[in-house]
mmCIF file of C-alpha atoms and ligand atoms in Angstrom:
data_model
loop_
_atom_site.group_PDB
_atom_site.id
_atom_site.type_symbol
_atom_site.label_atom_id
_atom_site.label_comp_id
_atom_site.label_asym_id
_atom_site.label_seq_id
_atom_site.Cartn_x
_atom_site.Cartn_y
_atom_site.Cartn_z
ATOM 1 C CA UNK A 1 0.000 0.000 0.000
ATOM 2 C CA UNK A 2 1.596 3.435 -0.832
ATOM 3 C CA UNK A 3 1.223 5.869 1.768
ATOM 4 C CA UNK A 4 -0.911 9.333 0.716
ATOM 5 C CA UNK A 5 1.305 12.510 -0.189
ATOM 6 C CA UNK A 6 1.135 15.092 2.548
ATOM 7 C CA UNK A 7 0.897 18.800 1.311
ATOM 8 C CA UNK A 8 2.974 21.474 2.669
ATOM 9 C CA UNK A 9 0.172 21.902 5.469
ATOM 10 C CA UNK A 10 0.260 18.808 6.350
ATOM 11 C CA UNK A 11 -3.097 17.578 4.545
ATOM 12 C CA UNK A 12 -3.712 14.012 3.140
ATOM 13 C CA UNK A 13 -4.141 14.504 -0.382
ATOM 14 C CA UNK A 14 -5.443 11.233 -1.573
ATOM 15 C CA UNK A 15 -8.055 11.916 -4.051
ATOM 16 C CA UNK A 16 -8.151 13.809 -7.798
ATOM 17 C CA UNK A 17 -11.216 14.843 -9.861
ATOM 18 C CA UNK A 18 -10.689 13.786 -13.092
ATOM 19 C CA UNK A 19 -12.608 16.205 -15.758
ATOM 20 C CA UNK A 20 -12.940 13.854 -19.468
ATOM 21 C CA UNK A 21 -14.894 16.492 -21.243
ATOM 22 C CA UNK A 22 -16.217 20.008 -21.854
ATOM 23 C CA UNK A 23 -19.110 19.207 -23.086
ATOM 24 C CA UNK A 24 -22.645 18.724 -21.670
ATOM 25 C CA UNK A 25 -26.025 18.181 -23.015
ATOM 26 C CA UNK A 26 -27.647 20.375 -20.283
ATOM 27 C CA UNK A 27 -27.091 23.937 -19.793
ATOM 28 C CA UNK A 28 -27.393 24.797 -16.112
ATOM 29 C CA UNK A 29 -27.955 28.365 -15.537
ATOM 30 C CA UNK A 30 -24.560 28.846 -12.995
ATOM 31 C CA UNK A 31 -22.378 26.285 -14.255
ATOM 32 C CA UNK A 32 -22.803 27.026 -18.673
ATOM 33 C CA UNK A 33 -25.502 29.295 -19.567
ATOM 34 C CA UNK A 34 -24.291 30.055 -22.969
ATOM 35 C CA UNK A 35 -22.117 27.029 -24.248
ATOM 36 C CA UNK A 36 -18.828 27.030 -23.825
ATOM 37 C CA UNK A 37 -15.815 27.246 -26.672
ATOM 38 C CA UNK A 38 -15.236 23.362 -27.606
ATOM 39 C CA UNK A 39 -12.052 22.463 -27.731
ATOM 40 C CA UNK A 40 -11.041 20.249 -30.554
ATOM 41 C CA UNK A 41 -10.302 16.718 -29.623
ATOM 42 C CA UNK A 42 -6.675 16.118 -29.870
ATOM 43 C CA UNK A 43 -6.329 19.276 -27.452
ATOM 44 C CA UNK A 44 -8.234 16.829 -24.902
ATOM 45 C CA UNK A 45 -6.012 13.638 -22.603
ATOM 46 C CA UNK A 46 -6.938 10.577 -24.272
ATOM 47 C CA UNK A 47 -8.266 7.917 -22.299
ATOM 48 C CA UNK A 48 -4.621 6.487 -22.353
ATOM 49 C CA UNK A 49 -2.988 9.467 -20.899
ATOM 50 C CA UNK A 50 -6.225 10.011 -18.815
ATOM 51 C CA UNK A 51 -5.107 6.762 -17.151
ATOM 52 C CA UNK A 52 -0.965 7.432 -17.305
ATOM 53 C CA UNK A 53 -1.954 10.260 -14.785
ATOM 54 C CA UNK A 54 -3.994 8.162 -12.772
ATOM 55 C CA UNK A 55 -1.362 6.184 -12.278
ATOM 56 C CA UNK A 56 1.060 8.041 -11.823
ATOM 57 C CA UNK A 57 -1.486 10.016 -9.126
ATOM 58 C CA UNK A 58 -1.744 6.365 -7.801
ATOM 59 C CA UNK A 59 1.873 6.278 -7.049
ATOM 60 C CA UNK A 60 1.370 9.118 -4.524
ATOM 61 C CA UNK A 61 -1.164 7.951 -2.631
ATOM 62 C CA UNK A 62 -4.003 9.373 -4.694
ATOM 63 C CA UNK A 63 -6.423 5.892 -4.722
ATOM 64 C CA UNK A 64 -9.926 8.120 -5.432
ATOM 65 C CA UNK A 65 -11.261 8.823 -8.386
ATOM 66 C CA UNK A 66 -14.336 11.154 -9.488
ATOM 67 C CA UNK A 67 -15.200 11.423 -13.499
ATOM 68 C CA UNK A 68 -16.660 14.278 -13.951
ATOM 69 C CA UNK A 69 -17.104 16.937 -16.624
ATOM 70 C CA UNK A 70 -18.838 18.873 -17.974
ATOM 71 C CA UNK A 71 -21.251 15.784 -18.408
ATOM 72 C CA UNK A 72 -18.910 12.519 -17.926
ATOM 73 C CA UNK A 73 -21.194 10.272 -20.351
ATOM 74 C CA UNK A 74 -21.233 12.419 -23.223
ATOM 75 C CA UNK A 75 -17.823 11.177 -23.921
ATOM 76 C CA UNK A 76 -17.532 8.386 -25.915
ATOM 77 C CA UNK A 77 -16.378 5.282 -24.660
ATOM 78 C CA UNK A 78 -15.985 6.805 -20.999
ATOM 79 C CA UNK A 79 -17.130 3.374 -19.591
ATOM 80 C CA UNK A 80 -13.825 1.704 -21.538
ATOM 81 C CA UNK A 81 -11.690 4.623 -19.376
ATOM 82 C CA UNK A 82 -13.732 3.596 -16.125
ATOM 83 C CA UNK A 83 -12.620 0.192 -16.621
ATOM 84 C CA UNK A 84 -8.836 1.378 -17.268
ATOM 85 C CA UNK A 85 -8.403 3.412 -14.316
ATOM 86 C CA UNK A 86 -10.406 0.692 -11.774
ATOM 87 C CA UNK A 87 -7.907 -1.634 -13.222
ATOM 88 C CA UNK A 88 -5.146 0.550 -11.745
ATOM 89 C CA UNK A 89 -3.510 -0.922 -8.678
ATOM 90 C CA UNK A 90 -3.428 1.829 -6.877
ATOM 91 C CA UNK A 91 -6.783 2.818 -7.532
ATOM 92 C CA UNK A 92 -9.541 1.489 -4.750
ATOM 93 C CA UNK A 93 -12.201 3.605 -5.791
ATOM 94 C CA UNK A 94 -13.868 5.010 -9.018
ATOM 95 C CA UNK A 95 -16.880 7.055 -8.645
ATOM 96 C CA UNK A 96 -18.839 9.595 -10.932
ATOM 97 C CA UNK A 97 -20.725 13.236 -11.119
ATOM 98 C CA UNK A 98 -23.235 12.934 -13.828
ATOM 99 C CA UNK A 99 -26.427 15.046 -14.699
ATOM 100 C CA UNK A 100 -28.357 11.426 -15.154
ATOM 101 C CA UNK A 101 -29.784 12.400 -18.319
ATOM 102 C CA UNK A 102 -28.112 8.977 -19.854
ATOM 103 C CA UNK A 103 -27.663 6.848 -16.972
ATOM 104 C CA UNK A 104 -29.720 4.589 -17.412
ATOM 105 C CA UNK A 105 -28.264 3.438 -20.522
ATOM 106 C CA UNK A 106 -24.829 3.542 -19.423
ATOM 107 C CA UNK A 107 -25.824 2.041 -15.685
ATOM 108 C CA UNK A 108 -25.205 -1.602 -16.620
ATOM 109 C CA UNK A 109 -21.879 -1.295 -18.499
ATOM 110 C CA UNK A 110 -20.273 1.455 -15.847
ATOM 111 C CA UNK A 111 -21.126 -1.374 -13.102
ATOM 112 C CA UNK A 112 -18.893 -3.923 -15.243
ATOM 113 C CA UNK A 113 -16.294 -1.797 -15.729
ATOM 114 C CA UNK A 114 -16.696 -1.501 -11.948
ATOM 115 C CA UNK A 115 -17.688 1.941 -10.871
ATOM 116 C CA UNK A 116 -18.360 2.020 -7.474
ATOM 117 C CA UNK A 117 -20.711 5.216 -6.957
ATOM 118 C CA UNK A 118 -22.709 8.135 -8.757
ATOM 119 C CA UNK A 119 -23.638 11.361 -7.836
ATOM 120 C CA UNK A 120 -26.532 12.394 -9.582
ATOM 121 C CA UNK A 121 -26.872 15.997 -10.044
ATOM 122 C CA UNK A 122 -30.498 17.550 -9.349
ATOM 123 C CA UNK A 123 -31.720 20.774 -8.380
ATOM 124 C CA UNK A 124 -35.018 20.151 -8.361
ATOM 125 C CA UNK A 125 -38.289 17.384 -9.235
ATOM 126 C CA UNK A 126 -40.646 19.951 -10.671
ATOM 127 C CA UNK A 127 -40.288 19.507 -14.569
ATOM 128 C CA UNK A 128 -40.848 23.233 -14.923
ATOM 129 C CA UNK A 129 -38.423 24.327 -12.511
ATOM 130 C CA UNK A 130 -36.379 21.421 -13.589
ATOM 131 C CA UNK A 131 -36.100 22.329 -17.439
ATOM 132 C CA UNK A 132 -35.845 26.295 -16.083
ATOM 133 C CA UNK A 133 -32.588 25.649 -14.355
ATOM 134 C CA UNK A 134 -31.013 22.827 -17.046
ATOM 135 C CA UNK A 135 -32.314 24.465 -20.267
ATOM 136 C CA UNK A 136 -33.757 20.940 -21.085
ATOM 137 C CA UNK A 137 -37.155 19.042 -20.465
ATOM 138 C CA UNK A 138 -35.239 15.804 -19.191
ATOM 139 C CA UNK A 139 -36.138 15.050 -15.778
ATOM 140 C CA UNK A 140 -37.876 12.041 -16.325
ATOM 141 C CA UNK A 141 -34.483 10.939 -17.837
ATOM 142 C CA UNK A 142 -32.719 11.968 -14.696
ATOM 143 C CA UNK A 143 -35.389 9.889 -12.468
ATOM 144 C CA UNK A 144 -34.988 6.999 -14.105
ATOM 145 C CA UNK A 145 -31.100 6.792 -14.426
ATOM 146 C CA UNK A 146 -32.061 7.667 -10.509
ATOM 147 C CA UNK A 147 -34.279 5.023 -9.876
ATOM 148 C CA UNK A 148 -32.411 2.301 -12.184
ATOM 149 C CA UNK A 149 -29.014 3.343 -10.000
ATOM 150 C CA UNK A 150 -30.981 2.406 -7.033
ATOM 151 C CA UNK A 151 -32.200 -0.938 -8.051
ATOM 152 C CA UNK A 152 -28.965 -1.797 -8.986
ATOM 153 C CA UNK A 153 -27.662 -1.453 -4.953
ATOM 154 C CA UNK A 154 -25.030 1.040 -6.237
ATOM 155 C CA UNK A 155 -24.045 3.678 -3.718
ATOM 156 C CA UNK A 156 -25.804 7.021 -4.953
ATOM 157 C CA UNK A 157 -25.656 10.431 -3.873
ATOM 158 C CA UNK A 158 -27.910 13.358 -5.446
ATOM 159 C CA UNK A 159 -26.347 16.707 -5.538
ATOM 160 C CA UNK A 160 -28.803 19.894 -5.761
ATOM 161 C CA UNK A 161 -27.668 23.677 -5.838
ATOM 162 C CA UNK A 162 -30.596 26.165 -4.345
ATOM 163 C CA UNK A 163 -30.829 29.430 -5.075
ATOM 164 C CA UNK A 164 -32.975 32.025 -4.115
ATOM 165 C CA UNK A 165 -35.822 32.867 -5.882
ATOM 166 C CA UNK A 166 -35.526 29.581 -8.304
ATOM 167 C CA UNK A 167 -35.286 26.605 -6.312
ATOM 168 C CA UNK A 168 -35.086 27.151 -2.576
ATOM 169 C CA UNK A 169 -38.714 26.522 -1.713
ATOM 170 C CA UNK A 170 -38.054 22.724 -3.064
ATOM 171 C CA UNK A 171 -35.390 22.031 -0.585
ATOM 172 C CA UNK A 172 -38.066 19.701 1.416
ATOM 173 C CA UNK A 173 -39.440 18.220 -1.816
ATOM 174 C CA UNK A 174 -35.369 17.115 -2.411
ATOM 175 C CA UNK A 175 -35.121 16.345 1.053
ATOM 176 C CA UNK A 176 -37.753 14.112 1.188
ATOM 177 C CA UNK A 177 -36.082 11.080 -1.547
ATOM 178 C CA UNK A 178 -33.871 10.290 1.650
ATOM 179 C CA UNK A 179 -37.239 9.215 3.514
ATOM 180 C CA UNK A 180 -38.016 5.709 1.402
ATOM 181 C CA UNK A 181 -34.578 5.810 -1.133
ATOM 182 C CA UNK A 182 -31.258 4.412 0.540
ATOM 183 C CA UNK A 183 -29.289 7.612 -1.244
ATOM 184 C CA UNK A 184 -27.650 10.640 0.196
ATOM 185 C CA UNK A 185 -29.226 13.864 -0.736
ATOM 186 C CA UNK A 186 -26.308 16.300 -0.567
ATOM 187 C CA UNK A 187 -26.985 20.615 -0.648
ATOM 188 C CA UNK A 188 -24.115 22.315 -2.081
ATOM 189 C CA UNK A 189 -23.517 26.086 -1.775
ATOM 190 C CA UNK A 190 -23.661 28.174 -4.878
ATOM 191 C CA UNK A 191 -19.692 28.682 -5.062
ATOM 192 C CA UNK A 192 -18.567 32.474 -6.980
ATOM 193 C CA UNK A 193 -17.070 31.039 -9.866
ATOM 194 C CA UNK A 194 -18.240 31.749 -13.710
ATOM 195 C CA UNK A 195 -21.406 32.605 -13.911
ATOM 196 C CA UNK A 196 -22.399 31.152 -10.638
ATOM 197 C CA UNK A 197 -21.415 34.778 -9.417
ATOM 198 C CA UNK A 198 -24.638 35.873 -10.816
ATOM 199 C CA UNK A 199 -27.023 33.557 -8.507
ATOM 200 C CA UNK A 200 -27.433 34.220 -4.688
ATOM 201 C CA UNK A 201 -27.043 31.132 -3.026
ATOM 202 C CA UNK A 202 -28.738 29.456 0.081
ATOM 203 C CA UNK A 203 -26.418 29.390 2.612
ATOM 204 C CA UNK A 204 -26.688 25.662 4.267
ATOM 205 C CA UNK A 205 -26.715 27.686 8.126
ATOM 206 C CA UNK A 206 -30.064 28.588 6.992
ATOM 207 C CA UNK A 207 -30.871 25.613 5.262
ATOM 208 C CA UNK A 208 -29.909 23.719 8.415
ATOM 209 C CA UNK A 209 -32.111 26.004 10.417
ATOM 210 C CA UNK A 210 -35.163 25.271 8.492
ATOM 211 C CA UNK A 211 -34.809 21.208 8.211
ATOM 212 C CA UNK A 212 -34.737 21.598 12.425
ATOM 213 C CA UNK A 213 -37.773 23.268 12.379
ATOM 214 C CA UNK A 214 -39.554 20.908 9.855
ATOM 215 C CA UNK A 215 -37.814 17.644 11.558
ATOM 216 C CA UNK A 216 -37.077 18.387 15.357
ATOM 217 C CA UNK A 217 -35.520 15.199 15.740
ATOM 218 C CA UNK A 218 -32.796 15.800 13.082
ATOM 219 C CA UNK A 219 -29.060 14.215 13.712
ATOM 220 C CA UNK A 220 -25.975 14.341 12.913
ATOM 221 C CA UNK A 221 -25.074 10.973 10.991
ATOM 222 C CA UNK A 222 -21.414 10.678 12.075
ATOM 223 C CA UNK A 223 -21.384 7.681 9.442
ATOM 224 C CA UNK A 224 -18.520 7.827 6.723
ATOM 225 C CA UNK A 225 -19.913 8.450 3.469
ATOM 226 C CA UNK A 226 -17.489 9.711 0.956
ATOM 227 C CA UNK A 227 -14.276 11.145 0.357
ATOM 228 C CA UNK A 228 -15.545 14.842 0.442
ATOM 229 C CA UNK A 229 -15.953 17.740 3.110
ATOM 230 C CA UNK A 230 -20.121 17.466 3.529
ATOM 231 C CA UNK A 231 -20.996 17.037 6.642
ATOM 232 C CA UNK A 232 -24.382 14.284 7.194
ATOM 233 C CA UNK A 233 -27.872 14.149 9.323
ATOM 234 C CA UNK A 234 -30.600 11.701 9.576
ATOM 235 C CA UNK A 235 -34.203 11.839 10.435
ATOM 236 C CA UNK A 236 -35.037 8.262 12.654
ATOM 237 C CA UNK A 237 -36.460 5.780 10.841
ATOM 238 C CA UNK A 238 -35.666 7.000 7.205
ATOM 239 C CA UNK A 239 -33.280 5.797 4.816
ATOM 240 C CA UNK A 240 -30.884 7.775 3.563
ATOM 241 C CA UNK A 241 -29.150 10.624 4.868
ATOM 242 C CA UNK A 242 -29.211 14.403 3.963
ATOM 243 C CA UNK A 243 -25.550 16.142 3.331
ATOM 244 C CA UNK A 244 -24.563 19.523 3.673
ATOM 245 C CA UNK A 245 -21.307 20.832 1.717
ATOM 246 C CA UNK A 246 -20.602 24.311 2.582
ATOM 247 C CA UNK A 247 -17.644 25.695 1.017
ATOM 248 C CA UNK A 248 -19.067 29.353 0.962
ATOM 249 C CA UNK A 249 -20.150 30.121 4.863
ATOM 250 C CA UNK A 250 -18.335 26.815 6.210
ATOM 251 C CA UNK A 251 -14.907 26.949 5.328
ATOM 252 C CA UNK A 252 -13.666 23.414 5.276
ATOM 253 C CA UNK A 253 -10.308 24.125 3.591
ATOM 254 C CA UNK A 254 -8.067 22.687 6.528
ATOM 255 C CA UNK A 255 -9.012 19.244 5.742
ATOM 256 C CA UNK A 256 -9.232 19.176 1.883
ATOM 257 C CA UNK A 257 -7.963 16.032 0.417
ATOM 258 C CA UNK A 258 -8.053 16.643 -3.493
ATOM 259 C CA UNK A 259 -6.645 17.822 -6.666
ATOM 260 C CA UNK A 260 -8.600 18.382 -10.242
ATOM 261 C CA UNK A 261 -8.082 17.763 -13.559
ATOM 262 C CA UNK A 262 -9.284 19.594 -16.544
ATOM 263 C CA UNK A 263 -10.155 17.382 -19.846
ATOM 264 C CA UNK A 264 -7.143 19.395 -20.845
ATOM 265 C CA UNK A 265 -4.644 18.233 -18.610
ATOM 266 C CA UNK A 266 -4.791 21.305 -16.328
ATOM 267 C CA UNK A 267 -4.004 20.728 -12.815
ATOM 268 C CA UNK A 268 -5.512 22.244 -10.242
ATOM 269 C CA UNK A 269 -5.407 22.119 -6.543
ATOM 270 C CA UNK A 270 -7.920 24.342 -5.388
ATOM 271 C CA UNK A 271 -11.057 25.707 -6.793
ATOM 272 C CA UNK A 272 -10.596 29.260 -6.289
ATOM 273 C CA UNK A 273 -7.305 29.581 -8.392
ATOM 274 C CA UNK A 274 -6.699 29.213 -11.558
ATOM 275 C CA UNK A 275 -4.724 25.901 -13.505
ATOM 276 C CA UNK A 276 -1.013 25.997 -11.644
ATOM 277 C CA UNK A 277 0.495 23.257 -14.099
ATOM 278 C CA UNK A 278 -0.296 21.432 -17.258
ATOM 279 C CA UNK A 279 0.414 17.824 -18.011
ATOM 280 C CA UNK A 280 -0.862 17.082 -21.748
ATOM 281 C CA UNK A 281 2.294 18.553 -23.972
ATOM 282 C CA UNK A 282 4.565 16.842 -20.996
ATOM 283 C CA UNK A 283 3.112 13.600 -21.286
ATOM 284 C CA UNK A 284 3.443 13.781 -25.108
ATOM 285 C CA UNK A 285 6.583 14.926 -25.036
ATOM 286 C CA UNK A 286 8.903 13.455 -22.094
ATOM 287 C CA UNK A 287 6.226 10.598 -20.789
ATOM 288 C CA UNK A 288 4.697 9.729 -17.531
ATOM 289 C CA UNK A 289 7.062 9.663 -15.540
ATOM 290 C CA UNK A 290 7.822 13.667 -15.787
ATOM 291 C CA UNK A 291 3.793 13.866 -15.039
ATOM 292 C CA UNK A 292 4.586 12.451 -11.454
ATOM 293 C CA UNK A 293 7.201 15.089 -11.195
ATOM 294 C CA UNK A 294 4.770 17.714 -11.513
ATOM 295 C CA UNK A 295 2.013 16.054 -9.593
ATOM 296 C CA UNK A 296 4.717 15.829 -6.950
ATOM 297 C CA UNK A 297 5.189 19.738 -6.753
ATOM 298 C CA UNK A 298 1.303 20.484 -7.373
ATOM 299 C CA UNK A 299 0.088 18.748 -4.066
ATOM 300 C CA UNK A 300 3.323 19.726 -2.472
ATOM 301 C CA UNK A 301 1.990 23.800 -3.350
ATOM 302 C CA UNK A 302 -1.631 23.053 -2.803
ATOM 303 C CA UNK A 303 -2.855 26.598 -1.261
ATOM 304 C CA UNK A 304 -4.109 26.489 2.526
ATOM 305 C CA UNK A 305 -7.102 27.870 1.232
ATOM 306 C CA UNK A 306 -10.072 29.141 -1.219
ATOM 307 C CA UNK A 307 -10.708 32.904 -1.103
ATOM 308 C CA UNK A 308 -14.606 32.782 -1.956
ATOM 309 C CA UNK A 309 -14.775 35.484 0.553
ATOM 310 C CA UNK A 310 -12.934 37.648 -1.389
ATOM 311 C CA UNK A 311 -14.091 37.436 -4.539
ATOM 312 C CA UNK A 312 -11.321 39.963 -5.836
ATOM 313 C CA UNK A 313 -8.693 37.105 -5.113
ATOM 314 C CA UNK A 314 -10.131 34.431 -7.496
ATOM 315 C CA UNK A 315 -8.115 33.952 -10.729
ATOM 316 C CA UNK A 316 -10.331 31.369 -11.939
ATOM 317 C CA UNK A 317 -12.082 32.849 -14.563
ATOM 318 C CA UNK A 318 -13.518 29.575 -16.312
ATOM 319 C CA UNK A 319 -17.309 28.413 -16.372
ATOM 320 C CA UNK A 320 -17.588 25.395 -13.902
ATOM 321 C CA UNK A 321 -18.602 22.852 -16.707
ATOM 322 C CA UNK A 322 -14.417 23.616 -17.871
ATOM 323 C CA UNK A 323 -13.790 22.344 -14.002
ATOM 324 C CA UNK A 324 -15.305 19.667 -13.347
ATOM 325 C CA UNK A 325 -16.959 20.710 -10.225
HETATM 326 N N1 SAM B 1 -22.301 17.326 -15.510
HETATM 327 C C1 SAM B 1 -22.019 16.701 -14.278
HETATM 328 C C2 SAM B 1 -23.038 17.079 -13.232
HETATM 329 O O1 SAM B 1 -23.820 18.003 -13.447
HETATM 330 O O2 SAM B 1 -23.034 16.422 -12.173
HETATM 331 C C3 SAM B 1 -20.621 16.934 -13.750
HETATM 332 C C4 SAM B 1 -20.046 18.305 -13.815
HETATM 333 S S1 SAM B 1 -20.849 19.538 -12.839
HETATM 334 C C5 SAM B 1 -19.819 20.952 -13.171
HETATM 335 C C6 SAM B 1 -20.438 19.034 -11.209
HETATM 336 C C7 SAM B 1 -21.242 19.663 -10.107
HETATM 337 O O3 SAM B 1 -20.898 21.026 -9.981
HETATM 338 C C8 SAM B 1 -22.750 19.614 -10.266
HETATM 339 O O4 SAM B 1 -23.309 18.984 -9.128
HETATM 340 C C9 SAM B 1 -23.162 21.063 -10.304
HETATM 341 O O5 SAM B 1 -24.414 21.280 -9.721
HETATM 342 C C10 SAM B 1 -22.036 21.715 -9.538
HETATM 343 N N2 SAM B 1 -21.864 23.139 -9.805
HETATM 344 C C11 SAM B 1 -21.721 23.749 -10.983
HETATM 345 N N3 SAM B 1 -21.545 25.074 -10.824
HETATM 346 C C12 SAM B 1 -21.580 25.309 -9.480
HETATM 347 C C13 SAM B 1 -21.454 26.476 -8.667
HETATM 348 N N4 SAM B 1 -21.237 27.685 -9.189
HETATM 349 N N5 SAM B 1 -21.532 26.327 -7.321
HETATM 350 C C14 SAM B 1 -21.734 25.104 -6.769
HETATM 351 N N6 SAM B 1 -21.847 23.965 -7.485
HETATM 352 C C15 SAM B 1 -21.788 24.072 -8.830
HETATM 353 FE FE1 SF4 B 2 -23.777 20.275 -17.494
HETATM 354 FE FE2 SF4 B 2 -23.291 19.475 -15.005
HETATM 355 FE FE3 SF4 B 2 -22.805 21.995 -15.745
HETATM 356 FE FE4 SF4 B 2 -25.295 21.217 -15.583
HETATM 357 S S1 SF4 B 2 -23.845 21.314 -13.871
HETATM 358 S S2 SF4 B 2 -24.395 22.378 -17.287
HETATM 359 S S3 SF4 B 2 -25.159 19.142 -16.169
HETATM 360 S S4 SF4 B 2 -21.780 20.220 -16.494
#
């Protein structure tokens, strides 16, 4: 077993998001209102060199993996690259942040290649509200990829984004597919990059507040259920478990275990900041072993922390589809 690089503060970093696309066939309002540029395909990692980081990530300690995207199963063949990075040694966990919109065709063959969980983004179960926020009249897509990820005992997670004046009145319709689903309903903040600078959040303090008044025998679920900063509760008696990830008004940078990758190759160890190092032209040109080398120094330099609070610090300028979330 190879031991997990520590950072220069002292945090385990043992986890990367892995972006394998720009593209999406939704158009969320904060993450890609208006499209974004599409790069041509040889400036994207193949799924070859997609995996040559991995392991070389592996060799650090990194043994998470998230696909993500823009929208992960738009890319062709992404369930062959699934396969190739859970057949990394190193690797102990595969997992993926999809809008849903094709999961049910992709469920069966991402469970061979042996992905382990999905996070199913969805901001709200209203099909007006629904196609409002995406662009797109899909949400019966989304609920059965949901429902079809469920039957298949996979470990699912729903992510939804509130904001207010659009969706925060359906935080206890979203709340409520923990009561009789075994999934974890997770409530991320709106975070201040691209154009989710636009939208005013709900911060999860006041989210919080509300689901103690509705449920007055609300706990904390001290359970283990990912490799991420939310923080879980549980009503008695229901099944899953409701999440709360606050980066915006509950700063969890002091524990932060993870680096990003753009479809691009960009690395990128914290949100806030703009791309520190790039690995494509290296891999092409000097191979992966040079890529560890610079993974090396990138989690070595990994900031102590975002600067959402000061939203004159941020050098990101991308849309969060070019992230990966
Ligand atoms: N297309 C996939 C999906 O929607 O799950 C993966 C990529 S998407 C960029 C990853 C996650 O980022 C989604 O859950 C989305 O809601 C979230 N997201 C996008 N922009 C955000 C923002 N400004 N603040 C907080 N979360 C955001
Ligand atoms: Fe696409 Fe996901 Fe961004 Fe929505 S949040 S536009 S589904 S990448």
């Amino acid at each position: 077993m190879v031991i997990s690089m520590l950072d220069s503060r002292g945090r385990e970093i043992n986890y990367m998001r892995v972006s394998v696309t720009d593209k999406c066939n939704l158009r969320c309002r904060y993450c890609m209102p208006d499209g974004v540029e599409i790069v041509p395909m040889s400036d994207l990692l193949t799924f070859e060199e997609i995996t040559a980081v991995c392991r070389q990530a592996s060799l650090l300690g990194i043994d998470r993996i998230k696909i993500t995207g823009g929208e992960p199963l738009v890319r062709k063949g992404v369930v062959d690259l699934v396969a190739m990075i859970r057949a990394l040694p190193g690797i102990r966990q595969i997992t993926m942040t999809s809008n849903g919109v094709l999961l049910a065709d992709y469920l069966p063959g991402l469970l061979e290649a042996g992905l382990n969980g999905i996070n199913i983004s969805l901001d709200s179960l209203d099909r007006d509200s629904y196609k409002s926020i995406t662009g797109r009249d899909q949400l019966d897509r989304v609920l059965a990829g949901l429902e079809a990820a469920l039957a298949s005992g996979i470990r699912v997670k729903i992510n939804s984004v509130l904001m207010k004046g659009t969706n925060d009145q359906e935080w206890s319709d979203l709340v409520d597919l923990a009561r009789t689903r075994p999934l974890d309903i997770r409530f991320i903040e709106m975070m201040p990059i691209g154009s989710g600078k636009e939208y005013q959040g709900v911060s999860n303090e006041d989210l919080l507040g509300l689901m103690r008044c509705r449920f007055p025998d609300l706990r904390e679920d001290h359970r283990v259920h990912g490799n991420g900063p939310a923080v879980y509760y549980q009503v008695p008696g229901w099944q899953g478990s409701i999440g709360l990830i606050s980066p915006v008004h509950g700063k969890f940078c002091s524990g932060c275990n993870r680096i990003r990758m753009s479809a691009m190759g960009d690395l990128k160890p914290c949100l806030c900041y703009e791309a520190v190092a790039n690995v494509r032209d290296l891999l092409r040109s000097q191979g992966e072993e040079a890529v560890g080398q610079i993974l090396k120094q990138v989690i070595f330099d990994k900031p102590e922390a975002h600067c959402f609070s000061r939203l004159e610090d941020i050098t990101e300028d991308k849309q969060m589809i070019a992230i990966g979330g």
